[in-house]
mmCIF file of C-alpha atoms and ligand atoms in Angstrom:
data_model
loop_
_atom_site.group_PDB
_atom_site.id
_atom_site.type_symbol
_atom_site.label_atom_id
_atom_site.label_comp_id
_atom_site.label_asym_id
_atom_site.label_seq_id
_atom_site.Cartn_x
_atom_site.Cartn_y
_atom_site.Cartn_z
ATOM 1 C CA MET Z 343 89.741 71.074 122.579
ATOM 2 C CA LEU Z 344 88.889 74.591 123.676
ATOM 3 C CA THR Z 345 88.241 76.935 120.821
ATOM 4 C CA GLY Z 346 86.475 80.238 120.386
ATOM 5 C CA LYS Z 347 82.810 80.031 119.325
ATOM 6 C CA ILE Z 348 81.040 83.073 117.810
ATOM 7 C CA ILE Z 349 78.341 83.899 120.484
ATOM 8 C CA GLY Z 350 77.512 87.423 119.249
ATOM 9 C CA LEU Z 351 77.684 89.479 116.067
ATOM 10 C CA GLY Z 352 77.117 93.210 115.335
ATOM 11 C CA SER Z 353 77.740 95.758 112.664
ATOM 12 C CA TYR Z 354 77.350 99.434 111.923
ATOM 13 C CA LEU Z 355 76.898 101.033 108.560
ATOM 14 C CA PRO Z 356 76.773 104.781 108.385
ATOM 15 C CA PRO Z 357 73.181 106.150 107.278
ATOM 16 C CA LYS Z 358 74.469 108.083 104.342
ATOM 17 C CA ILE Z 359 74.176 106.150 101.010
ATOM 18 C CA LEU Z 360 75.944 106.799 97.797
ATOM 19 C CA THR Z 361 74.364 105.167 94.742
ATOM 20 C CA ASN Z 362 76.000 104.396 91.421
ATOM 21 C CA ASP Z 363 73.836 107.275 89.963
ATOM 22 C CA ASP Z 364 75.163 109.662 92.536
ATOM 23 C CA LEU Z 365 78.736 108.627 91.600
ATOM 24 C CA SER Z 366 78.006 109.281 87.920
ATOM 25 C CA LYS Z 367 77.612 112.941 88.886
ATOM 26 C CA ILE Z 368 81.150 112.934 90.343
ATOM 27 C CA VAL Z 369 83.230 110.887 87.917
ATOM 28 C CA ASP Z 370 82.704 109.628 84.367
ATOM 29 C CA THR Z 371 80.919 106.314 85.106
ATOM 30 C CA ASN Z 372 77.500 104.835 85.126
ATOM 31 C CA ASP Z 373 75.280 102.326 86.980
ATOM 32 C CA GLU Z 374 75.466 99.753 84.185
ATOM 33 C CA TRP Z 375 79.281 99.663 84.163
ATOM 34 C CA ILE Z 376 79.565 99.484 88.000
ATOM 35 C CA THR Z 377 76.940 96.911 88.299
ATOM 36 C CA GLU Z 378 78.253 94.680 85.497
ATOM 37 C CA ARG Z 379 81.911 94.895 86.499
ATOM 38 C CA THR Z 380 81.569 94.790 90.371
ATOM 39 C CA GLY Z 381 78.110 93.929 91.455
ATOM 40 C CA ILE Z 382 77.982 97.091 93.544
ATOM 41 C CA LYS Z 383 74.757 99.225 93.533
ATOM 42 C CA ARG Z 384 75.291 101.535 96.529
ATOM 43 C CA ARG Z 385 77.712 101.814 99.474
ATOM 44 C CA HIS Z 386 77.488 103.554 102.923
ATOM 45 C CA ILE Z 387 79.626 106.711 103.461
ATOM 46 C CA ALA Z 388 80.839 107.940 106.825
ATOM 47 C CA ASP Z 389 79.652 111.275 107.901
ATOM 48 C CA ALA Z 390 82.639 113.636 108.077
ATOM 49 C CA VAL Z 391 81.851 114.555 111.673
ATOM 50 C CA GLU Z 392 79.867 111.759 113.257
ATOM 51 C CA ASP Z 393 81.490 108.655 111.885
ATOM 52 C CA LYS Z 394 85.099 107.594 112.314
ATOM 53 C CA ALA Z 395 86.654 104.095 112.220
ATOM 54 C CA SER Z 396 86.935 104.220 116.021
ATOM 55 C CA THR Z 397 83.274 105.411 116.640
ATOM 56 C CA MET Z 398 81.826 102.942 114.066
ATOM 57 C CA ALA Z 399 83.769 100.157 115.826
ATOM 58 C CA CYS Z 400 82.287 101.141 119.127
ATOM 59 C CA LYS Z 401 78.758 101.011 117.783
ATOM 60 C CA ALA Z 402 79.374 97.539 116.154
ATOM 61 C CA ALA Z 403 81.063 96.249 119.385
ATOM 62 C CA LEU Z 404 77.968 97.339 121.485
ATOM 63 C CA ALA Z 405 75.685 95.535 119.037
ATOM 64 C CA ALA Z 406 77.772 92.323 119.181
ATOM 65 C CA ILE Z 407 77.992 92.379 123.003
ATOM 66 C CA GLU Z 408 74.152 92.865 123.158
ATOM 67 C CA ASP Z 409 73.697 90.017 120.693
ATOM 68 C CA ALA Z 410 75.973 87.830 122.848
ATOM 69 C CA GLY Z 411 73.989 88.723 125.960
ATOM 70 C CA ILE Z 412 77.236 89.270 127.875
ATOM 71 C CA SER Z 413 78.544 92.221 129.883
ATOM 72 C CA GLY Z 414 81.552 94.232 128.693
ATOM 73 C CA SER Z 415 83.419 93.331 131.919
ATOM 74 C CA GLU Z 416 83.471 89.647 130.811
ATOM 75 C CA ILE Z 417 85.708 90.450 127.923
ATOM 76 C CA ASP Z 418 89.368 89.738 128.436
ATOM 77 C CA LEU Z 419 90.922 90.693 125.015
ATOM 78 C CA ILE Z 420 89.824 93.209 122.164
ATOM 79 C CA VAL Z 421 91.548 92.861 118.773
ATOM 80 C CA ALA Z 422 90.575 95.404 116.139
ATOM 81 C CA ALA Z 423 91.613 95.376 112.610
ATOM 82 C CA SER Z 424 91.758 98.637 110.443
ATOM 83 C CA THR Z 425 93.826 100.088 107.693
ATOM 84 C CA THR Z 426 91.999 103.497 108.067
ATOM 85 C CA PRO Z 427 92.043 104.457 111.752
ATOM 86 C CA ASP Z 428 91.326 107.874 112.920
ATOM 87 C CA VAL Z 429 93.496 107.565 116.018
ATOM 88 C CA VAL Z 430 97.239 107.048 116.008
ATOM 89 C CA PHE Z 431 96.981 106.007 119.545
ATOM 90 C CA PRO Z 432 95.330 104.798 121.676
ATOM 91 C CA SER Z 433 94.427 101.815 119.389
ATOM 92 C CA ILE Z 434 90.903 101.427 118.162
ATOM 93 C CA ALA Z 435 90.657 98.444 120.524
ATOM 94 C CA CYS Z 436 91.337 100.737 123.434
ATOM 95 C CA CYS Z 437 88.649 103.202 122.219
ATOM 96 C CA VAL Z 438 86.170 100.218 122.059
ATOM 97 C CA GLN Z 439 87.295 99.040 125.546
ATOM 98 C CA GLY Z 440 86.208 102.461 126.981
ATOM 99 C CA ALA Z 441 82.823 102.276 125.229
ATOM 100 C CA VAL Z 442 81.958 98.795 126.276
ATOM 101 C CA GLY Z 443 83.013 98.847 129.896
ATOM 102 C CA ALA Z 444 85.810 96.157 129.545
ATOM 103 C CA ASP Z 445 88.393 98.094 131.621
ATOM 104 C CA GLY Z 446 91.555 96.033 132.388
ATOM 105 C CA CYS Z 447 91.385 93.755 129.446
ATOM 106 C CA ALA Z 448 94.239 93.442 126.800
ATOM 107 C CA CYS Z 449 93.673 95.580 123.662
ATOM 108 C CA PHE Z 450 95.574 96.040 120.345
ATOM 109 C CA ASP Z 451 95.012 96.569 116.698
ATOM 110 C CA VAL Z 452 96.278 94.726 113.578
ATOM 111 C CA ASN Z 453 96.820 96.006 110.097
ATOM 112 C CA SER Z 454 96.780 93.328 107.435
ATOM 113 C CA ALA Z 455 94.726 95.434 104.926
ATOM 114 C CA CYS Z 456 91.489 93.664 103.913
ATOM 115 C CA PRO Z 457 92.271 90.317 105.585
ATOM 116 C CA GLY Z 458 92.665 92.242 108.859
ATOM 117 C CA PHE Z 459 89.507 90.681 110.336
ATOM 118 C CA ILE Z 460 90.818 87.189 109.496
ATOM 119 C CA ALA Z 461 94.149 88.125 111.097
ATOM 120 C CA ALA Z 462 92.370 89.528 114.227
ATOM 121 C CA TYR Z 463 90.169 86.476 114.402
ATOM 122 C CA ASN Z 464 92.993 84.054 114.107
ATOM 123 C CA THR Z 465 94.985 85.993 116.820
ATOM 124 C CA ALA Z 466 91.902 85.876 119.111
ATOM 125 C CA GLN Z 467 91.497 82.071 118.475
ATOM 126 C CA SER Z 468 95.192 81.604 119.241
ATOM 127 C CA TYR Z 469 94.734 83.415 122.625
ATOM 128 C CA ILE Z 470 91.690 81.164 123.322
ATOM 129 C CA GLU Z 471 93.060 77.933 122.160
ATOM 130 C CA SER Z 472 96.275 78.415 124.179
ATOM 131 C CA GLY Z 473 94.251 79.205 127.349
ATOM 132 C CA ASN Z 474 95.150 82.851 127.524
ATOM 133 C CA ALA Z 475 91.715 84.242 127.006
ATOM 134 C CA LYS Z 476 88.158 83.019 127.437
ATOM 135 C CA THR Z 477 86.022 85.857 125.896
ATOM 136 C CA VAL Z 478 87.385 88.023 123.031
ATOM 137 C CA LEU Z 479 85.925 90.746 121.079
ATOM 138 C CA VAL Z 480 87.183 90.953 117.401
ATOM 139 C CA LEU Z 481 86.472 93.854 115.071
ATOM 140 C CA GLY Z 482 86.983 95.224 111.641
ATOM 141 C CA ALA Z 483 86.384 98.975 111.199
ATOM 142 C CA GLU Z 484 87.132 101.074 108.123
ATOM 143 C CA CYS Z 485 86.667 104.589 106.758
ATOM 144 C CA LEU Z 486 88.058 104.045 103.349
ATOM 145 C CA THR Z 487 86.276 106.993 101.842
ATOM 146 C CA ASN Z 488 88.743 109.272 103.650
ATOM 147 C CA PHE Z 489 91.559 107.731 101.516
ATOM 148 C CA VAL Z 490 89.883 107.487 98.143
ATOM 149 C CA ASP Z 491 90.729 109.723 95.203
ATOM 150 C CA TRP Z 492 87.249 110.992 94.125
ATOM 151 C CA GLU Z 493 88.691 111.869 90.717
ATOM 152 C CA ASP Z 494 89.833 108.268 90.055
ATOM 153 C CA ARG Z 495 86.787 106.378 88.666
ATOM 154 C CA GLY Z 496 88.818 103.050 88.712
ATOM 155 C CA THR Z 497 88.881 103.128 92.584
ATOM 156 C CA CYS Z 498 86.294 105.476 94.077
ATOM 157 C CA ILE Z 499 83.384 103.432 92.835
ATOM 158 C CA LEU Z 500 84.449 100.380 94.852
ATOM 159 C CA PHE Z 501 84.656 101.473 98.466
ATOM 160 C CA GLY Z 502 82.371 102.027 101.399
ATOM 161 C CA ASP Z 503 82.566 102.491 105.055
ATOM 162 C CA GLY Z 504 81.437 100.507 108.163
ATOM 163 C CA ALA Z 505 82.394 98.258 111.041
ATOM 164 C CA GLY Z 506 81.577 94.731 112.169
ATOM 165 C CA ALA Z 507 82.306 92.794 115.352
ATOM 166 C CA ALA Z 508 82.142 89.304 116.766
ATOM 167 C CA VAL Z 509 82.328 88.009 120.332
ATOM 168 C CA LEU Z 510 84.177 84.725 120.716
ATOM 169 C CA ARG Z 511 83.852 82.552 123.860
ATOM 170 C CA ALA Z 512 85.886 79.497 124.793
ATOM 171 C CA GLU Z 513 83.993 76.304 124.307
ATOM 172 C CA GLU Z 514 84.764 72.654 123.481
ATOM 173 C CA GLY Z 515 84.909 72.284 119.658
ATOM 174 C CA MET Z 516 86.789 72.040 116.415
ATOM 175 C CA LYS Z 517 90.075 73.968 116.114
ATOM 176 C CA ASN Z 518 90.248 77.154 114.046
ATOM 177 C CA SER Z 519 92.561 76.192 111.070
ATOM 178 C CA PHE Z 520 94.151 78.938 109.052
ATOM 179 C CA ILE Z 521 96.780 80.050 106.546
ATOM 180 C CA MET Z 522 97.947 83.552 106.126
ATOM 181 C CA LYS Z 523 100.266 84.862 103.359
ATOM 182 C CA ALA Z 524 101.814 88.070 102.085
ATOM 183 C CA SER Z 525 104.013 89.239 99.075
ATOM 184 C CA MET Z 526 105.538 92.586 99.154
ATOM 185 C CA ASN Z 527 107.188 91.731 95.846
ATOM 186 C CA ARG Z 528 103.781 91.944 94.247
ATOM 187 C CA GLY Z 529 102.466 94.871 96.372
ATOM 188 C CA ALA Z 530 103.032 97.712 93.915
ATOM 189 C CA CYS Z 531 99.520 97.267 92.404
ATOM 190 C CA LEU Z 532 97.691 98.218 95.651
ATOM 191 C CA HIS Z 533 98.905 100.805 98.210
ATOM 192 C CA CYS Z 534 98.301 103.931 100.204
ATOM 193 C CA GLU Z 535 101.653 105.276 101.172
ATOM 194 C CA ALA Z 536 101.296 108.202 103.301
ATOM 195 C CA MET Z 537 99.055 109.662 105.987
ATOM 196 C CA LYS Z 538 97.861 113.276 105.414
ATOM 197 C CA GLN Z 539 100.078 115.746 107.226
ATOM 198 C CA PRO Z 540 99.207 119.502 107.017
ATOM 199 C CA LYS Z 541 102.758 120.838 106.414
ATOM 200 C CA ARG Z 542 103.686 118.375 103.715
ATOM 201 C CA VAL Z 543 100.834 119.040 101.319
ATOM 202 C CA ASP Z 544 103.112 121.272 99.159
ATOM 203 C CA GLU Z 545 105.788 118.653 98.727
ATOM 204 C CA GLU Z 546 105.845 117.344 95.275
ATOM 205 C CA GLY Z 547 103.790 114.224 94.997
ATOM 206 C CA PHE Z 548 102.906 114.027 98.644
ATOM 207 C CA LEU Z 549 99.205 114.657 98.413
ATOM 208 C CA LYS Z 550 98.898 111.996 95.781
ATOM 209 C CA SER Z 551 100.669 109.388 98.020
ATOM 210 C CA THR Z 552 97.910 109.829 100.707
ATOM 211 C CA PHE Z 553 95.284 108.431 98.232
ATOM 212 C CA MET Z 554 94.757 104.725 97.675
ATOM 213 C CA TYR Z 555 96.439 103.618 94.519
ATOM 214 C CA MET Z 556 95.226 100.554 92.754
ATOM 215 C CA GLN Z 557 95.747 98.753 89.438
ATOM 216 C CA GLY Z 558 92.535 96.906 89.434
ATOM 217 C CA ARG Z 559 93.318 94.372 86.675
ATOM 218 C CA GLU Z 560 96.444 93.391 88.411
ATOM 219 C CA VAL Z 561 94.753 92.889 91.774
ATOM 220 C CA PHE Z 562 91.949 90.949 90.100
ATOM 221 C CA ARG Z 563 94.396 88.543 88.413
ATOM 222 C CA PHE Z 564 96.301 88.036 91.732
ATOM 223 C CA VAL Z 565 93.131 87.222 93.614
ATOM 224 C CA VAL Z 566 91.566 84.786 91.251
ATOM 225 C CA THR Z 567 94.867 82.875 90.981
ATOM 226 C CA GLU Z 568 95.970 82.869 94.633
ATOM 227 C CA VAL Z 569 92.716 82.594 96.595
ATOM 228 C CA PRO Z 570 91.394 79.422 95.054
ATOM 229 C CA ALA Z 571 95.003 77.933 95.358
ATOM 230 C CA LEU Z 572 94.928 79.035 99.053
ATOM 231 C CA ILE Z 573 91.615 77.414 99.816
ATOM 232 C CA ASP Z 574 92.798 74.151 98.142
ATOM 233 C CA GLU Z 575 96.021 74.272 100.172
ATOM 234 C CA LEU Z 576 93.903 74.802 103.414
ATOM 235 C CA SER Z 577 91.579 71.863 102.708
ATOM 236 C CA LYS Z 578 94.504 69.599 102.080
ATOM 237 C CA LYS Z 579 96.594 70.734 105.027
ATOM 238 C CA TYR Z 580 93.690 70.362 107.467
ATOM 239 C CA GLU Z 581 92.046 67.409 105.680
ATOM 240 C CA PHE Z 582 88.547 68.576 104.981
ATOM 241 C CA ASP Z 583 86.512 68.353 101.902
ATOM 242 C CA LEU Z 584 85.120 71.578 100.329
ATOM 243 C CA GLY Z 585 81.813 69.735 100.043
ATOM 244 C CA GLU Z 586 81.554 69.751 103.950
ATOM 245 C CA VAL Z 587 81.619 73.603 103.971
ATOM 246 C CA ASP Z 588 78.331 75.278 104.483
ATOM 247 C CA HIS Z 589 79.386 78.874 103.859
ATOM 248 C CA PHE Z 590 82.321 80.513 102.062
ATOM 249 C CA VAL Z 591 82.279 83.924 103.770
ATOM 250 C CA PHE Z 592 84.449 86.024 101.410
ATOM 251 C CA HIS Z 593 85.813 89.520 101.512
ATOM 252 C CA GLN Z 594 83.277 91.548 99.445
ATOM 253 C CA ALA Z 595 85.511 93.200 96.872
ATOM 254 C CA ASN Z 596 83.939 92.232 93.500
ATOM 255 C CA ARG Z 597 81.111 89.940 92.593
ATOM 256 C CA ARG Z 598 83.047 88.613 89.558
ATOM 257 C CA ILE Z 599 85.979 87.695 91.902
ATOM 258 C CA ILE Z 600 83.641 85.551 94.074
ATOM 259 C CA GLU Z 601 82.024 84.061 90.943
ATOM 260 C CA ALA Z 602 85.429 83.101 89.504
ATOM 261 C CA THR Z 603 86.636 81.570 92.770
ATOM 262 C CA ALA Z 604 83.512 79.531 93.214
ATOM 263 C CA LYS Z 605 83.847 78.277 89.571
ATOM 264 C CA LYS Z 606 87.551 77.444 90.139
ATOM 265 C CA LEU Z 607 86.729 75.560 93.358
ATOM 266 C CA GLY Z 608 83.934 73.723 91.736
ATOM 267 C CA VAL Z 609 81.539 74.956 94.631
ATOM 268 C CA SER Z 610 77.968 76.159 93.994
ATOM 269 C CA LEU Z 611 77.713 80.041 94.090
ATOM 270 C CA GLU Z 612 74.803 79.597 96.444
ATOM 271 C CA LYS Z 613 77.385 78.881 99.214
ATOM 272 C CA PHE Z 614 78.992 82.279 98.734
ATOM 273 C CA PRO Z 615 76.848 84.743 100.595
ATOM 274 C CA MET Z 616 77.049 88.301 99.239
ATOM 275 C CA ASN Z 617 76.067 91.875 100.304
ATOM 276 C CA ILE Z 618 78.470 93.713 98.025
ATOM 277 C CA GLN Z 619 75.455 95.297 96.148
ATOM 278 C CA ASP Z 620 74.611 97.292 99.256
ATOM 279 C CA THR Z 621 77.975 97.838 100.978
ATOM 280 C CA GLY Z 622 80.763 98.048 98.353
ATOM 281 C CA ASN Z 623 84.231 97.028 99.502
ATOM 282 C CA THR Z 624 84.571 97.769 103.218
ATOM 283 C CA SER Z 625 87.940 96.174 103.491
ATOM 284 C CA SER Z 626 88.550 94.575 106.971
ATOM 285 C CA ALA Z 627 84.931 95.215 108.009
ATOM 286 C CA SER Z 628 83.293 93.333 105.203
ATOM 287 C CA ILE Z 629 83.382 89.885 106.597
ATOM 288 C CA PRO Z 630 81.907 90.683 110.162
ATOM 289 C CA ILE Z 631 79.264 92.940 108.449
ATOM 290 C CA LEU Z 632 78.296 89.983 106.212
ATOM 291 C CA LEU Z 633 78.290 87.547 109.067
ATOM 292 C CA THR Z 634 76.078 89.846 111.091
ATOM 293 C CA GLN Z 635 73.570 90.090 108.215
ATOM 294 C CA MET Z 636 73.636 86.282 107.753
ATOM 295 C CA LYS Z 637 72.795 85.814 111.416
ATOM 296 C CA LYS Z 638 69.992 88.398 111.308
ATOM 297 C CA GLU Z 639 68.508 86.541 108.242
ATOM 298 C CA GLY Z 640 68.719 83.217 110.022
ATOM 299 C CA LYS Z 641 71.223 81.775 107.675
ATOM 300 C CA LEU Z 642 73.777 80.677 110.368
ATOM 301 C CA LYS Z 643 73.240 77.501 112.405
ATOM 302 C CA LYS Z 644 75.275 76.185 115.313
ATOM 303 C CA GLY Z 645 77.678 73.668 113.940
ATOM 304 C CA ASP Z 646 77.827 75.157 110.361
ATOM 305 C CA LYS Z 647 81.289 74.870 108.727
ATOM 306 C CA ILE Z 648 82.665 78.164 107.509
ATOM 307 C CA VAL Z 649 85.594 79.142 105.366
ATOM 308 C CA MET Z 650 86.522 82.788 105.561
ATOM 309 C CA SER Z 651 88.826 84.284 103.043
ATOM 310 C CA SER Z 652 90.147 87.775 102.196
ATOM 311 C CA PHE Z 653 92.880 89.529 100.168
ATOM 312 C CA GLY Z 654 94.220 93.042 99.908
ATOM 313 C CA GLY Z 655 97.180 95.530 99.984
ATOM 314 C CA GLY Z 656 100.508 94.069 100.859
ATOM 315 C CA LEU Z 657 99.741 92.012 99.032
ATOM 316 C CA THR Z 658 98.102 89.919 101.757
ATOM 317 C CA TRP Z 659 95.757 87.051 101.587
ATOM 318 C CA GLY Z 660 94.401 84.488 104.077
ATOM 319 C CA ALA Z 661 91.721 81.936 104.832
ATOM 320 C CA ASN Z 662 90.414 79.928 107.764
ATOM 321 C CA TYR Z 663 88.142 77.068 108.426
ATOM 322 C CA PHE Z 664 86.111 76.852 111.604
ATOM 323 C CA GLU Z 665 82.796 75.652 113.116
ATOM 324 C CA TYR Z 666 80.117 78.262 113.914
HETATM 325 O O1 LIG U 1549 90.038 94.890 98.518
HETATM 326 C C1 LIG U 1549 90.701 94.312 97.540
HETATM 327 C C2 LIG U 1549 91.274 95.293 96.588
HETATM 328 N N1 LIG U 1549 90.655 95.486 95.370
HETATM 329 C C3 LIG U 1549 90.081 94.674 94.510
HETATM 330 O O2 LIG U 1549 89.742 93.537 94.803
HETATM 331 C C4 LIG U 1549 89.903 95.116 93.126
HETATM 332 C C5 LIG U 1549 90.043 94.034 92.083
HETATM 333 N N2 LIG U 1549 89.751 94.522 90.724
HETATM 334 C C6 LIG U 1549 88.534 94.925 90.281
HETATM 335 O O3 LIG U 1549 87.592 94.709 90.997
HETATM 336 C C7 LIG U 1549 88.383 95.291 88.857
HETATM 337 O O4 LIG U 1549 89.745 95.235 88.193
HETATM 338 C C8 LIG U 1549 87.813 96.716 88.675
HETATM 339 C C9 LIG U 1549 86.262 96.776 89.168
HETATM 340 C C10 LIG U 1549 88.615 97.758 89.554
HETATM 341 C C11 LIG U 1549 87.924 97.211 87.233
HETATM 342 O O5 LIG U 1549 87.242 96.375 86.392
HETATM 343 P P1 LIG U 1549 87.906 95.692 85.101
HETATM 344 O O6 LIG U 1549 86.950 94.887 84.469
HETATM 345 O O7 LIG U 1549 89.177 95.152 85.563
HETATM 346 O O8 LIG U 1549 88.171 97.038 84.247
HETATM 347 P P2 LIG U 1549 89.458 97.677 83.713
HETATM 348 O O9 LIG U 1549 90.291 98.445 84.769
HETATM 349 O O10 LIG U 1549 90.167 96.668 82.911
HETATM 350 O O11 LIG U 1549 88.938 98.834 82.722
HETATM 351 C C12 LIG U 1549 88.163 98.535 81.555
HETATM 352 C C13 LIG U 1549 87.634 99.841 80.984
HETATM 353 C C14 LIG U 1549 88.749 100.859 80.820
HETATM 354 O O12 LIG U 1549 88.483 101.571 79.591
HETATM 355 P P3 LIG U 1549 89.217 101.198 78.204
HETATM 356 O O13 LIG U 1549 90.693 101.351 78.490
HETATM 357 O O14 LIG U 1549 88.920 99.701 77.882
HETATM 358 O O15 LIG U 1549 88.680 102.220 77.187
HETATM 359 C C15 LIG U 1549 88.580 101.748 81.955
HETATM 360 O O16 LIG U 1549 89.088 103.052 81.752
HETATM 361 O O17 LIG U 1549 86.655 100.433 81.803
HETATM 362 C C16 LIG U 1549 87.130 101.813 82.073
HETATM 363 N N3 LIG U 1549 86.648 102.068 83.421
HETATM 364 C C17 LIG U 1549 85.450 102.628 83.724
HETATM 365 N N4 LIG U 1549 84.452 102.913 82.971
HETATM 366 C C18 LIG U 1549 83.282 103.407 83.600
HETATM 367 C C19 LIG U 1549 87.403 101.976 84.588
HETATM 368 N N5 LIG U 1549 86.504 102.361 85.639
HETATM 369 C C20 LIG U 1549 85.422 102.745 85.095
HETATM 370 C C21 LIG U 1549 84.268 103.332 85.753
HETATM 371 N N6 LIG U 1549 83.200 103.529 84.854
HETATM 372 N N7 LIG U 1549 84.052 103.440 87.014
#
């Protein structure tokens, strides 16, 4: 059957780096605590003027298109994921369209918090597998540091900025299989309720609601319970053995989450690539940034079987299984 194969990958990470030692000068924390509890050593921080979710998306998109060796005019759909867009409209996808010379193609954004890239990827695959698109650009782009409370040591140490992109092209191959879930009933532990509005800053509690709020322990428990169960469900529903999977490309949120998931699934940690030490949690951008790095390091081979999985605000969680 026709399915989308990844033919190009690209990413953009802003040059400014914030180390754990830098953070210890802002909040009461230290390198040892952050490294031990999260695996993070440093993260990239957007420049307040140069870098926005949309501009970072454009840079990642251009890199992915160059890697694919195609021209922008060959693209017939762009789907961008972001929870932290700098534009209300046009969409980030439209901004990217302008930058890559894909005039006339369909463009829209999705917001599914951290699993946004998987939601965008599955949407792109559904367009391709139903014969509605041949070449699709899929993105995740985030500027989370704009929404972080720099006085809250429980959250500000986790996040970084960046963007990643993949070009998919219709080819004969194995179908993309996926399951996506959400549970608003359990969403109170992770949210960002309001966008900043100049005239509402004086309203009681308004400014606070523009920051990300997270009960880390609650989120941690949710993830290490639901994500292994979801991957088990995925493998049963689509009849594959976890032993056949070459790479478990997971949202980079916390090294301990990945270790706990690998253990629960009974899969070697070696099959879980990680770059969280250098990027922190970049929400919907984390998976395409990691895929790009894997490709550059020669770790992706045509035919490799991949499970991607992510989780975040909503609460939302999802996973898919496909052939590279
Ligand atoms: O993208 C998806 C969304 N988010 C996530 O996936 C996050 C999931 N959760 C986590 O990653 C972890 O829960 C955290 C890394 C956020 C926190 O780690 P934890 O092991 O769950 O720590 P905790 O919140 O239970 O806090 C343990 C202690 C507390 O002190 P007491 O009460 O034991 O005295 C905290 O106040 O660590 C303290 N603490 C810190 N200490 C130094 C919390 N943050 C820090 C910090 N530096 N940055």
